[in-house]
Amino acid sequence: MEIIGKTAEEVWKKMLKAVMGNGQGFVDKNQRNCKEVLNLIATIETTKEITRPMEILSSFKKWVYPSVEELRSCMLEKEDVPGYYYHYGSRAFDYNGIDQINDYIIPLLRKNPNSKRAILVFYGPEKDTLPLKKETPGMVMMNFNLRNKKLNITTVIRSNNLFFGWPGNIVQTYILASYVSKELNIPLGNINTISISAHVFEDQFEDIKKVLGEN
């Protein structure tokens, strides 16, 4: 299933509506009832108001949602952030001593703007493929493509809570994409996500209906 929209809010609401209407039921490892769509592709055509879904969630005043500043730290700081099971910034900028962004992605695209090899990996078998590992990265990889004089980004997310997780994931993607875009002096194009398991939980259904204007 593929969803395309101009803004993050438009795409988010379309995804929620699609999973609520077409998702298959299942019970996860924590015995939570879910609706799920496999391999959901979403494309945002502009980055205007990229934080709007986060703002909508915060307006409920039921949760303490991470701030943009906290997400920025999680994506750009090389040191692990206390309280997190995993940290994207350390994996992007110091993965076993490798700076995937400054020493690989950016030089690669400067030398060969048409390269299809600009891949950043967050998931690492040596860290994450362990029987007793409690949590592993939701976002497993990002791809950077220079096409039509714009930097287009695709993030692959293995397990994606569309209601509560995707709004933060899209901002995290935007933050790292903006860093690369600035270094290359190339404007951002589309931001895409591929959610392998795109799901919502039963205890979120009423709040989702409110977001969709169905209550």
JSON list of C-alpha atoms in Angstrom, two decimals:
[
{"chain": "A", "resi": 1, "resn": "MET", "atom": "CA", "xyz": [0.00, 0.00, 0.00]},
{"chain": "A", "resi": 2, "resn": "GLU", "atom": "CA", "xyz": [1.29, 3.45, -0.91]},
{"chain": "A", "resi": 3, "resn": "ILE", "atom": "CA", "xyz": [0.20, 6.82, 0.45]},
{"chain": "A", "resi": 4, "resn": "ILE", "atom": "CA", "xyz": [1.27, 10.21, -0.93]},
{"chain": "A", "resi": 5, "resn": "GLY", "atom": "CA", "xyz": [0.53, 13.67, 0.42]},
{"chain": "A", "resi": 6, "resn": "LYS", "atom": "CA", "xyz": [1.84, 17.21, 0.55]},
{"chain": "A", "resi": 7, "resn": "THR", "atom": "CA", "xyz": [2.39, 17.48, 4.31]},
{"chain": "A", "resi": 8, "resn": "ALA", "atom": "CA", "xyz": [3.24, 15.24, 7.25]},
{"chain": "A", "resi": 9, "resn": "GLU", "atom": "CA", "xyz": [-0.20, 15.82, 8.76]},
{"chain": "A", "resi": 10, "resn": "GLU", "atom": "CA", "xyz": [-1.99, 14.82, 5.56]},
{"chain": "A", "resi": 11, "resn": "VAL", "atom": "CA", "xyz": [0.10, 11.66, 5.14]},
{"chain": "A", "resi": 12, "resn": "TRP", "atom": "CA", "xyz": [-0.23, 10.71, 8.83]},
{"chain": "A", "resi": 13, "resn": "LYS", "atom": "CA", "xyz": [-4.00, 10.95, 8.76]},
{"chain": "A", "resi": 14, "resn": "LYS", "atom": "CA", "xyz": [-4.20, 9.00, 5.50]},
{"chain": "A", "resi": 15, "resn": "MET", "atom": "CA", "xyz": [-2.06, 6.23, 7.01]},
{"chain": "A", "resi": 16, "resn": "LEU", "atom": "CA", "xyz": [-4.14, 6.08, 10.19]},
{"chain": "A", "resi": 17, "resn": "LYS", "atom": "CA", "xyz": [-7.35, 5.90, 8.15]},
{"chain": "A", "resi": 18, "resn": "ALA", "atom": "CA", "xyz": [-5.89, 3.17, 5.92]},
{"chain": "A", "resi": 19, "resn": "VAL", "atom": "CA", "xyz": [-4.80, 0.97, 8.82]},
{"chain": "A", "resi": 20, "resn": "MET", "atom": "CA", "xyz": [-8.01, 1.53, 10.78]},
{"chain": "A", "resi": 21, "resn": "GLY", "atom": "CA", "xyz": [-10.03, 0.58, 7.70]},
{"chain": "A", "resi": 22, "resn": "ASN", "atom": "CA", "xyz": [-7.90, -2.13, 6.13]},
{"chain": "A", "resi": 23, "resn": "GLY", "atom": "CA", "xyz": [-5.60, -3.42, 8.85]},
{"chain": "A", "resi": 24, "resn": "GLN", "atom": "CA", "xyz": [-5.59, -7.07, 9.86]},
{"chain": "A", "resi": 25, "resn": "GLY", "atom": "CA", "xyz": [-5.97, -7.91, 13.53]},
{"chain": "A", "resi": 26, "resn": "PHE", "atom": "CA", "xyz": [-3.25, -9.56, 15.56]},
{"chain": "A", "resi": 27, "resn": "VAL", "atom": "CA", "xyz": [-1.96, -9.78, 19.13]},
{"chain": "A", "resi": 28, "resn": "ASP", "atom": "CA", "xyz": [1.62, -8.60, 19.77]},
{"chain": "A", "resi": 29, "resn": "LYS", "atom": "CA", "xyz": [4.22, -10.02, 22.19]},
{"chain": "A", "resi": 30, "resn": "ASN", "atom": "CA", "xyz": [2.82, -7.84, 24.99]},
{"chain": "A", "resi": 31, "resn": "GLN", "atom": "CA", "xyz": [-0.69, -9.19, 24.42]},
{"chain": "A", "resi": 32, "resn": "ARG", "atom": "CA", "xyz": [-1.93, -5.92, 22.94]},
{"chain": "A", "resi": 33, "resn": "ASN", "atom": "CA", "xyz": [-4.59, -6.10, 20.24]},
{"chain": "A", "resi": 34, "resn": "CYS", "atom": "CA", "xyz": [-3.49, -4.36, 17.05]},
{"chain": "A", "resi": 35, "resn": "LYS", "atom": "CA", "xyz": [-4.48, -3.62, 13.50]},
{"chain": "A", "resi": 36, "resn": "GLU", "atom": "CA", "xyz": [-1.63, -3.96, 11.01]},
{"chain": "A", "resi": 37, "resn": "VAL", "atom": "CA", "xyz": [-0.78, -3.29, 7.38]},
{"chain": "A", "resi": 38, "resn": "LEU", "atom": "CA", "xyz": [2.47, -4.78, 6.08]},
{"chain": "A", "resi": 39, "resn": "ASN", "atom": "CA", "xyz": [4.91, -2.79, 3.93]},
{"chain": "A", "resi": 40, "resn": "LEU", "atom": "CA", "xyz": [3.15, 0.57, 4.02]},
{"chain": "A", "resi": 41, "resn": "ILE", "atom": "CA", "xyz": [4.94, 3.18, 1.89]},
{"chain": "A", "resi": 42, "resn": "ALA", "atom": "CA", "xyz": [4.42, 6.87, 2.62]},
{"chain": "A", "resi": 43, "resn": "THR", "atom": "CA", "xyz": [5.70, 9.91, 0.72]},
{"chain": "A", "resi": 44, "resn": "ILE", "atom": "CA", "xyz": [5.69, 13.50, 1.98]},
{"chain": "A", "resi": 45, "resn": "GLU", "atom": "CA", "xyz": [6.21, 15.97, -0.84]},
{"chain": "A", "resi": 46, "resn": "THR", "atom": "CA", "xyz": [7.06, 19.02, 1.30]},
{"chain": "A", "resi": 47, "resn": "THR", "atom": "CA", "xyz": [8.74, 19.44, 4.68]},
{"chain": "A", "resi": 48, "resn": "LYS", "atom": "CA", "xyz": [6.53, 22.37, 5.65]},
{"chain": "A", "resi": 49, "resn": "GLU", "atom": "CA", "xyz": [5.02, 21.85, 9.13]},
{"chain": "A", "resi": 50, "resn": "ILE", "atom": "CA", "xyz": [6.88, 18.56, 9.53]},
{"chain": "A", "resi": 51, "resn": "THR", "atom": "CA", "xyz": [6.25, 18.68, 13.30]},
{"chain": "A", "resi": 52, "resn": "ARG", "atom": "CA", "xyz": [2.48, 19.08, 13.02]},
{"chain": "A", "resi": 53, "resn": "PRO", "atom": "CA", "xyz": [1.60, 15.44, 13.92]},
{"chain": "A", "resi": 54, "resn": "MET", "atom": "CA", "xyz": [3.76, 15.76, 17.07]},
{"chain": "A", "resi": 55, "resn": "GLU", "atom": "CA", "xyz": [1.95, 18.96, 17.96]},
{"chain": "A", "resi": 56, "resn": "ILE", "atom": "CA", "xyz": [-1.42, 17.24, 17.56]},
{"chain": "A", "resi": 57, "resn": "LEU", "atom": "CA", "xyz": [-0.35, 14.44, 19.89]},
{"chain": "A", "resi": 58, "resn": "SER", "atom": "CA", "xyz": [0.94, 16.93, 22.46]},
{"chain": "A", "resi": 59, "resn": "SER", "atom": "CA", "xyz": [-2.38, 18.78, 22.37]},
{"chain": "A", "resi": 60, "resn": "PHE", "atom": "CA", "xyz": [-4.08, 15.74, 23.91]},
{"chain": "A", "resi": 61, "resn": "LYS", "atom": "CA", "xyz": [-2.13, 16.41, 27.14]},
{"chain": "A", "resi": 62, "resn": "LYS", "atom": "CA", "xyz": [-2.31, 12.67, 27.92]},
{"chain": "A", "resi": 63, "resn": "TRP", "atom": "CA", "xyz": [1.34, 11.94, 27.21]},
{"chain": "A", "resi": 64, "resn": "VAL", "atom": "CA", "xyz": [4.74, 13.56, 27.58]},
{"chain": "A", "resi": 65, "resn": "TYR", "atom": "CA", "xyz": [5.86, 13.47, 23.95]},
{"chain": "A", "resi": 66, "resn": "PRO", "atom": "CA", "xyz": [9.57, 14.06, 23.20]},
{"chain": "A", "resi": 67, "resn": "SER", "atom": "CA", "xyz": [10.41, 17.59, 22.14]},
{"chain": "A", "resi": 68, "resn": "VAL", "atom": "CA", "xyz": [12.05, 18.44, 18.82]},
{"chain": "A", "resi": 69, "resn": "GLU", "atom": "CA", "xyz": [15.19, 19.34, 20.77]},
{"chain": "A", "resi": 70, "resn": "GLU", "atom": "CA", "xyz": [15.26, 15.88, 22.39]},
{"chain": "A", "resi": 71, "resn": "LEU", "atom": "CA", "xyz": [14.79, 14.17, 19.03]},
{"chain": "A", "resi": 72, "resn": "ARG", "atom": "CA", "xyz": [17.51, 16.36, 17.54]},
{"chain": "A", "resi": 73, "resn": "SER", "atom": "CA", "xyz": [19.93, 15.29, 20.29]},
{"chain": "A", "resi": 74, "resn": "CYS", "atom": "CA", "xyz": [19.01, 11.64, 19.72]},
{"chain": "A", "resi": 75, "resn": "MET", "atom": "CA", "xyz": [19.79, 11.96, 16.00]},
{"chain": "A", "resi": 76, "resn": "LEU", "atom": "CA", "xyz": [22.86, 14.23, 15.93]},
{"chain": "A", "resi": 77, "resn": "GLU", "atom": "CA", "xyz": [24.80, 13.59, 19.15]},
{"chain": "A", "resi": 78, "resn": "LYS", "atom": "CA", "xyz": [27.58, 11.00, 18.93]},
{"chain": "A", "resi": 79, "resn": "GLU", "atom": "CA", "xyz": [27.27, 10.01, 22.58]},
{"chain": "A", "resi": 80, "resn": "ASP", "atom": "CA", "xyz": [24.47, 7.75, 23.79]},
{"chain": "A", "resi": 81, "resn": "VAL", "atom": "CA", "xyz": [21.64, 9.54, 25.58]},
{"chain": "A", "resi": 82, "resn": "PRO", "atom": "CA", "xyz": [20.87, 8.19, 29.08]},
{"chain": "A", "resi": 83, "resn": "GLY", "atom": "CA", "xyz": [17.45, 6.56, 29.35]},
{"chain": "A", "resi": 84, "resn": "TYR", "atom": "CA", "xyz": [17.37, 5.24, 25.79]},
{"chain": "A", "resi": 85, "resn": "TYR", "atom": "CA", "xyz": [17.75, 1.55, 24.92]},
{"chain": "A", "resi": 86, "resn": "TYR", "atom": "CA", "xyz": [19.42, 2.64, 21.69]},
{"chain": "A", "resi": 87, "resn": "HIS", "atom": "CA", "xyz": [20.58, 5.91, 20.20]},
{"chain": "A", "resi": 88, "resn": "TYR", "atom": "CA", "xyz": [20.47, 6.79, 16.51]},
{"chain": "A", "resi": 89, "resn": "GLY", "atom": "CA", "xyz": [23.09, 9.54, 16.64]},
{"chain": "A", "resi": 90, "resn": "SER", "atom": "CA", "xyz": [25.86, 7.32, 17.97]},
{"chain": "A", "resi": 91, "resn": "ARG", "atom": "CA", "xyz": [25.09, 4.72, 15.32]},
{"chain": "A", "resi": 92, "resn": "ALA", "atom": "CA", "xyz": [25.03, 7.31, 12.52]},
{"chain": "A", "resi": 93, "resn": "PHE", "atom": "CA", "xyz": [28.16, 9.23, 13.53]},
{"chain": "A", "resi": 94, "resn": "ASP", "atom": "CA", "xyz": [30.22, 6.68, 15.46]},
{"chain": "A", "resi": 95, "resn": "TYR", "atom": "CA", "xyz": [29.21, 3.14, 14.56]},
{"chain": "A", "resi": 96, "resn": "ASN", "atom": "CA", "xyz": [32.12, 1.01, 15.81]},
{"chain": "A", "resi": 97, "resn": "GLY", "atom": "CA", "xyz": [34.38, 3.94, 14.98]},
{"chain": "A", "resi": 98, "resn": "ILE", "atom": "CA", "xyz": [32.76, 4.68, 11.60]},
{"chain": "A", "resi": 99, "resn": "ASP", "atom": "CA", "xyz": [31.14, 8.05, 10.89]},
{"chain": "A", "resi": 100, "resn": "GLN", "atom": "CA", "xyz": [28.58, 6.93, 8.31]},
{"chain": "A", "resi": 101, "resn": "ILE", "atom": "CA", "xyz": [27.46, 10.49, 7.58]},
{"chain": "A", "resi": 102, "resn": "ASN", "atom": "CA", "xyz": [30.57, 12.68, 7.37]},
{"chain": "A", "resi": 103, "resn": "ASP", "atom": "CA", "xyz": [33.03, 10.03, 6.20]},
{"chain": "A", "resi": 104, "resn": "TYR", "atom": "CA", "xyz": [30.80, 8.12, 3.79]},
{"chain": "A", "resi": 105, "resn": "ILE", "atom": "CA", "xyz": [27.38, 9.54, 2.77]},
{"chain": "A", "resi": 106, "resn": "ILE", "atom": "CA", "xyz": [28.43, 13.16, 2.22]},
{"chain": "A", "resi": 107, "resn": "PRO", "atom": "CA", "xyz": [31.75, 12.47, 0.40]},
{"chain": "A", "resi": 108, "resn": "LEU", "atom": "CA", "xyz": [30.06, 9.81, -1.72]},
{"chain": "A", "resi": 109, "resn": "LEU", "atom": "CA", "xyz": [27.30, 12.12, -2.94]},
{"chain": "A", "resi": 110, "resn": "ARG", "atom": "CA", "xyz": [29.74, 14.96, -3.55]},
{"chain": "A", "resi": 111, "resn": "LYS", "atom": "CA", "xyz": [31.85, 12.70, -5.77]},
{"chain": "A", "resi": 112, "resn": "ASN", "atom": "CA", "xyz": [28.98, 10.82, -7.41]},
{"chain": "A", "resi": 113, "resn": "PRO", "atom": "CA", "xyz": [25.64, 12.63, -7.11]},
{"chain": "A", "resi": 114, "resn": "ASN", "atom": "CA", "xyz": [23.84, 9.79, -8.93]},
{"chain": "A", "resi": 115, "resn": "SER", "atom": "CA", "xyz": [25.09, 7.10, -6.55]},
{"chain": "A", "resi": 116, "resn": "LYS", "atom": "CA", "xyz": [22.64, 4.46, -5.34]},
{"chain": "A", "resi": 117, "resn": "ARG", "atom": "CA", "xyz": [24.99, 3.44, -2.51]},
{"chain": "A", "resi": 118, "resn": "ALA", "atom": "CA", "xyz": [24.24, 6.22, -0.02]},
{"chain": "A", "resi": 119, "resn": "ILE", "atom": "CA", "xyz": [22.91, 3.87, 2.64]},
{"chain": "A", "resi": 120, "resn": "LEU", "atom": "CA", "xyz": [23.00, 4.50, 6.38]},
{"chain": "A", "resi": 121, "resn": "VAL", "atom": "CA", "xyz": [22.40, 1.51, 8.69]},
{"chain": "A", "resi": 122, "resn": "PHE", "atom": "CA", "xyz": [21.15, 1.82, 12.27]},
{"chain": "A", "resi": 123, "resn": "TYR", "atom": "CA", "xyz": [20.53, -1.87, 13.00]},
{"chain": "A", "resi": 124, "resn": "GLY", "atom": "CA", "xyz": [23.65, -3.89, 13.85]},
{"chain": "A", "resi": 125, "resn": "PRO", "atom": "CA", "xyz": [23.69, -7.67, 14.34]},
{"chain": "A", "resi": 126, "resn": "GLU", "atom": "CA", "xyz": [26.53, -7.45, 16.85]},
{"chain": "A", "resi": 127, "resn": "LYS", "atom": "CA", "xyz": [24.37, -5.17, 19.03]},
{"chain": "A", "resi": 128, "resn": "ASP", "atom": "CA", "xyz": [20.81, -6.13, 18.23]},
{"chain": "A", "resi": 129, "resn": "THR", "atom": "CA", "xyz": [20.60, -9.78, 17.17]},
{"chain": "A", "resi": 130, "resn": "LEU", "atom": "CA", "xyz": [20.77, -11.06, 20.73]},
{"chain": "A", "resi": 131, "resn": "PRO", "atom": "CA", "xyz": [18.17, -13.40, 22.33]},
{"chain": "A", "resi": 132, "resn": "LEU", "atom": "CA", "xyz": [17.75, -11.29, 25.48]},
{"chain": "A", "resi": 133, "resn": "LYS", "atom": "CA", "xyz": [17.92, -7.86, 23.83]},
{"chain": "A", "resi": 134, "resn": "LYS", "atom": "CA", "xyz": [14.97, -5.86, 25.20]},
{"chain": "A", "resi": 135, "resn": "GLU", "atom": "CA", "xyz": [14.65, -3.22, 22.48]},
{"chain": "A", "resi": 136, "resn": "THR", "atom": "CA", "xyz": [16.21, -2.73, 19.04]},
{"chain": "A", "resi": 137, "resn": "PRO", "atom": "CA", "xyz": [16.01, 0.26, 16.67]},
{"chain": "A", "resi": 138, "resn": "GLY", "atom": "CA", "xyz": [12.66, 0.83, 15.00]},
{"chain": "A", "resi": 139, "resn": "MET", "atom": "CA", "xyz": [14.32, 2.73, 12.16]},
{"chain": "A", "resi": 140, "resn": "VAL", "atom": "CA", "xyz": [16.77, 0.25, 10.66]},
{"chain": "A", "resi": 141, "resn": "MET", "atom": "CA", "xyz": [18.20, 2.18, 7.71]},
{"chain": "A", "resi": 142, "resn": "MET", "atom": "CA", "xyz": [18.07, 5.35, 5.62]},
{"chain": "A", "resi": 143, "resn": "ASN", "atom": "CA", "xyz": [18.77, 5.93, 1.94]},
{"chain": "A", "resi": 144, "resn": "PHE", "atom": "CA", "xyz": [19.86, 9.27, 0.45]},
{"chain": "A", "resi": 145, "resn": "ASN", "atom": "CA", "xyz": [19.28, 9.95, -3.25]},
{"chain": "A", "resi": 146, "resn": "LEU", "atom": "CA", "xyz": [20.14, 13.07, -5.25]},
{"chain": "A", "resi": 147, "resn": "ARG", "atom": "CA", "xyz": [17.60, 13.31, -8.03]},
{"chain": "A", "resi": 148, "resn": "ASN", "atom": "CA", "xyz": [16.40, 16.35, -9.97]},
{"chain": "A", "resi": 149, "resn": "LYS", "atom": "CA", "xyz": [18.74, 18.57, -7.91]},
{"chain": "A", "resi": 150, "resn": "LYS", "atom": "CA", "xyz": [17.05, 17.60, -4.64]},
{"chain": "A", "resi": 151, "resn": "LEU", "atom": "CA", "xyz": [17.98, 15.28, -1.78]},
{"chain": "A", "resi": 152, "resn": "ASN", "atom": "CA", "xyz": [15.32, 12.60, -1.36]},
{"chain": "A", "resi": 153, "resn": "ILE", "atom": "CA", "xyz": [15.27, 10.43, 1.77]},
{"chain": "A", "resi": 154, "resn": "THR", "atom": "CA", "xyz": [13.81, 7.01, 2.48]},
{"chain": "A", "resi": 155, "resn": "THR", "atom": "CA", "xyz": [13.69, 5.55, 5.99]},
{"chain": "A", "resi": 156, "resn": "VAL", "atom": "CA", "xyz": [12.89, 1.88, 6.53]},
{"chain": "A", "resi": 157, "resn": "ILE", "atom": "CA", "xyz": [11.12, 1.17, 9.83]},
{"chain": "A", "resi": 158, "resn": "ARG", "atom": "CA", "xyz": [10.80, -2.46, 10.92]},
{"chain": "A", "resi": 159, "resn": "SER", "atom": "CA", "xyz": [8.01, -1.89, 13.48]},
{"chain": "A", "resi": 160, "resn": "ASN", "atom": "CA", "xyz": [6.02, 1.33, 13.38]},
{"chain": "A", "resi": 161, "resn": "ASN", "atom": "CA", "xyz": [3.31, 2.42, 15.78]},
{"chain": "A", "resi": 162, "resn": "LEU", "atom": "CA", "xyz": [1.69, 4.82, 13.34]},
{"chain": "A", "resi": 163, "resn": "PHE", "atom": "CA", "xyz": [-0.23, 6.81, 15.93]},
{"chain": "A", "resi": 164, "resn": "PHE", "atom": "CA", "xyz": [2.50, 7.45, 18.47]},
{"chain": "A", "resi": 165, "resn": "GLY", "atom": "CA", "xyz": [5.76, 6.48, 16.75]},
{"chain": "A", "resi": 166, "resn": "TRP", "atom": "CA", "xyz": [5.59, 7.74, 13.16]},
{"chain": "A", "resi": 167, "resn": "PRO", "atom": "CA", "xyz": [5.23, 11.47, 14.08]},
{"chain": "A", "resi": 168, "resn": "GLY", "atom": "CA", "xyz": [8.57, 11.29, 15.89]},
{"chain": "A", "resi": 169, "resn": "ASN", "atom": "CA", "xyz": [10.18, 9.08, 13.24]},
{"chain": "A", "resi": 170, "resn": "ILE", "atom": "CA", "xyz": [9.39, 11.54, 10.46]},
{"chain": "A", "resi": 171, "resn": "VAL", "atom": "CA", "xyz": [10.89, 14.42, 12.45]},
{"chain": "A", "resi": 172, "resn": "GLN", "atom": "CA", "xyz": [13.98, 12.33, 13.22]},
{"chain": "A", "resi": 173, "resn": "THR", "atom": "CA", "xyz": [14.33, 11.56, 9.52]},
{"chain": "A", "resi": 174, "resn": "TYR", "atom": "CA", "xyz": [13.94, 15.24, 8.68]},
{"chain": "A", "resi": 175, "resn": "ILE", "atom": "CA", "xyz": [16.59, 16.26, 11.23]},
{"chain": "A", "resi": 176, "resn": "LEU", "atom": "CA", "xyz": [19.26, 13.94, 9.82]},
{"chain": "A", "resi": 177, "resn": "ALA", "atom": "CA", "xyz": [18.22, 14.70, 6.23]},
{"chain": "A", "resi": 178, "resn": "SER", "atom": "CA", "xyz": [18.53, 18.43, 6.93]},
{"chain": "A", "resi": 179, "resn": "TYR", "atom": "CA", "xyz": [22.06, 17.94, 8.24]},
{"chain": "A", "resi": 180, "resn": "VAL", "atom": "CA", "xyz": [23.12, 16.15, 5.04]},
{"chain": "A", "resi": 181, "resn": "SER", "atom": "CA", "xyz": [21.21, 18.64, 2.87]},
{"chain": "A", "resi": 182, "resn": "LYS", "atom": "CA", "xyz": [23.00, 21.59, 4.48]},
{"chain": "A", "resi": 183, "resn": "GLU", "atom": "CA", "xyz": [26.42, 19.98, 4.08]},
{"chain": "A", "resi": 184, "resn": "LEU", "atom": "CA", "xyz": [25.75, 19.25, 0.40]},
{"chain": "A", "resi": 185, "resn": "ASN", "atom": "CA", "xyz": [24.04, 22.61, -0.18]},
{"chain": "A", "resi": 186, "resn": "ILE", "atom": "CA", "xyz": [21.18, 20.75, -1.86]},
{"chain": "A", "resi": 187, "resn": "PRO", "atom": "CA", "xyz": [17.49, 21.38, -1.03]},
{"chain": "A", "resi": 188, "resn": "LEU", "atom": "CA", "xyz": [15.38, 18.61, 0.42]},
{"chain": "A", "resi": 189, "resn": "GLY", "atom": "CA", "xyz": [12.95, 16.77, -1.82]},
{"chain": "A", "resi": 190, "resn": "ASN", "atom": "CA", "xyz": [10.57, 13.99, -0.82]},
{"chain": "A", "resi": 191, "resn": "ILE", "atom": "CA", "xyz": [10.76, 12.28, 2.54]},
{"chain": "A", "resi": 192, "resn": "ASN", "atom": "CA", "xyz": [9.63, 8.66, 2.37]},
{"chain": "A", "resi": 193, "resn": "THR", "atom": "CA", "xyz": [9.04, 5.97, 4.95]},
{"chain": "A", "resi": 194, "resn": "ILE", "atom": "CA", "xyz": [8.61, 2.24, 4.43]},
{"chain": "A", "resi": 195, "resn": "SER", "atom": "CA", "xyz": [6.94, 0.71, 7.48]},
{"chain": "A", "resi": 196, "resn": "ILE", "atom": "CA", "xyz": [7.34, -3.07, 7.41]},
{"chain": "A", "resi": 197, "resn": "SER", "atom": "CA", "xyz": [4.79, -3.46, 10.19]},
{"chain": "A", "resi": 198, "resn": "ALA", "atom": "CA", "xyz": [2.54, -0.40, 10.21]},
{"chain": "A", "resi": 199, "resn": "HIS", "atom": "CA", "xyz": [0.18, -0.83, 13.13]},
{"chain": "A", "resi": 200, "resn": "VAL", "atom": "CA", "xyz": [-2.06, 0.85, 15.69]},
{"chain": "A", "resi": 201, "resn": "PHE", "atom": "CA", "xyz": [-3.17, -0.49, 19.07]},
{"chain": "A", "resi": 202, "resn": "GLU", "atom": "CA", "xyz": [-6.73, -1.05, 20.19]},
{"chain": "A", "resi": 203, "resn": "ASP", "atom": "CA", "xyz": [-6.35, 1.29, 23.17]},
{"chain": "A", "resi": 204, "resn": "GLN", "atom": "CA", "xyz": [-5.49, 4.07, 20.68]},
{"chain": "A", "resi": 205, "resn": "PHE", "atom": "CA", "xyz": [-8.59, 3.68, 18.53]},
{"chain": "A", "resi": 206, "resn": "GLU", "atom": "CA", "xyz": [-10.70, 6.37, 20.22]},
{"chain": "A", "resi": 207, "resn": "ASP", "atom": "CA", "xyz": [-7.87, 8.92, 20.10]},
{"chain": "A", "resi": 208, "resn": "ILE", "atom": "CA", "xyz": [-7.23, 8.08, 16.45]},
{"chain": "A", "resi": 209, "resn": "LYS", "atom": "CA", "xyz": [-10.88, 8.74, 15.68]},
{"chain": "A", "resi": 210, "resn": "LYS", "atom": "CA", "xyz": [-10.53, 12.14, 17.32]},
{"chain": "A", "resi": 211, "resn": "VAL", "atom": "CA", "xyz": [-7.50, 12.94, 15.17]},
{"chain": "A", "resi": 212, "resn": "LEU", "atom": "CA", "xyz": [-9.45, 11.89, 12.08]},
{"chain": "A", "resi": 213, "resn": "GLY", "atom": "CA", "xyz": [-12.48, 13.97, 13.13]},
{"chain": "A", "resi": 214, "resn": "GLU", "atom": "CA", "xyz": [-14.66, 10.91, 13.51]},
{"chain": "A", "resi": 215, "resn": "ASN", "atom": "CA", "xyz": [-15.72, 11.65, 17.11]}
]
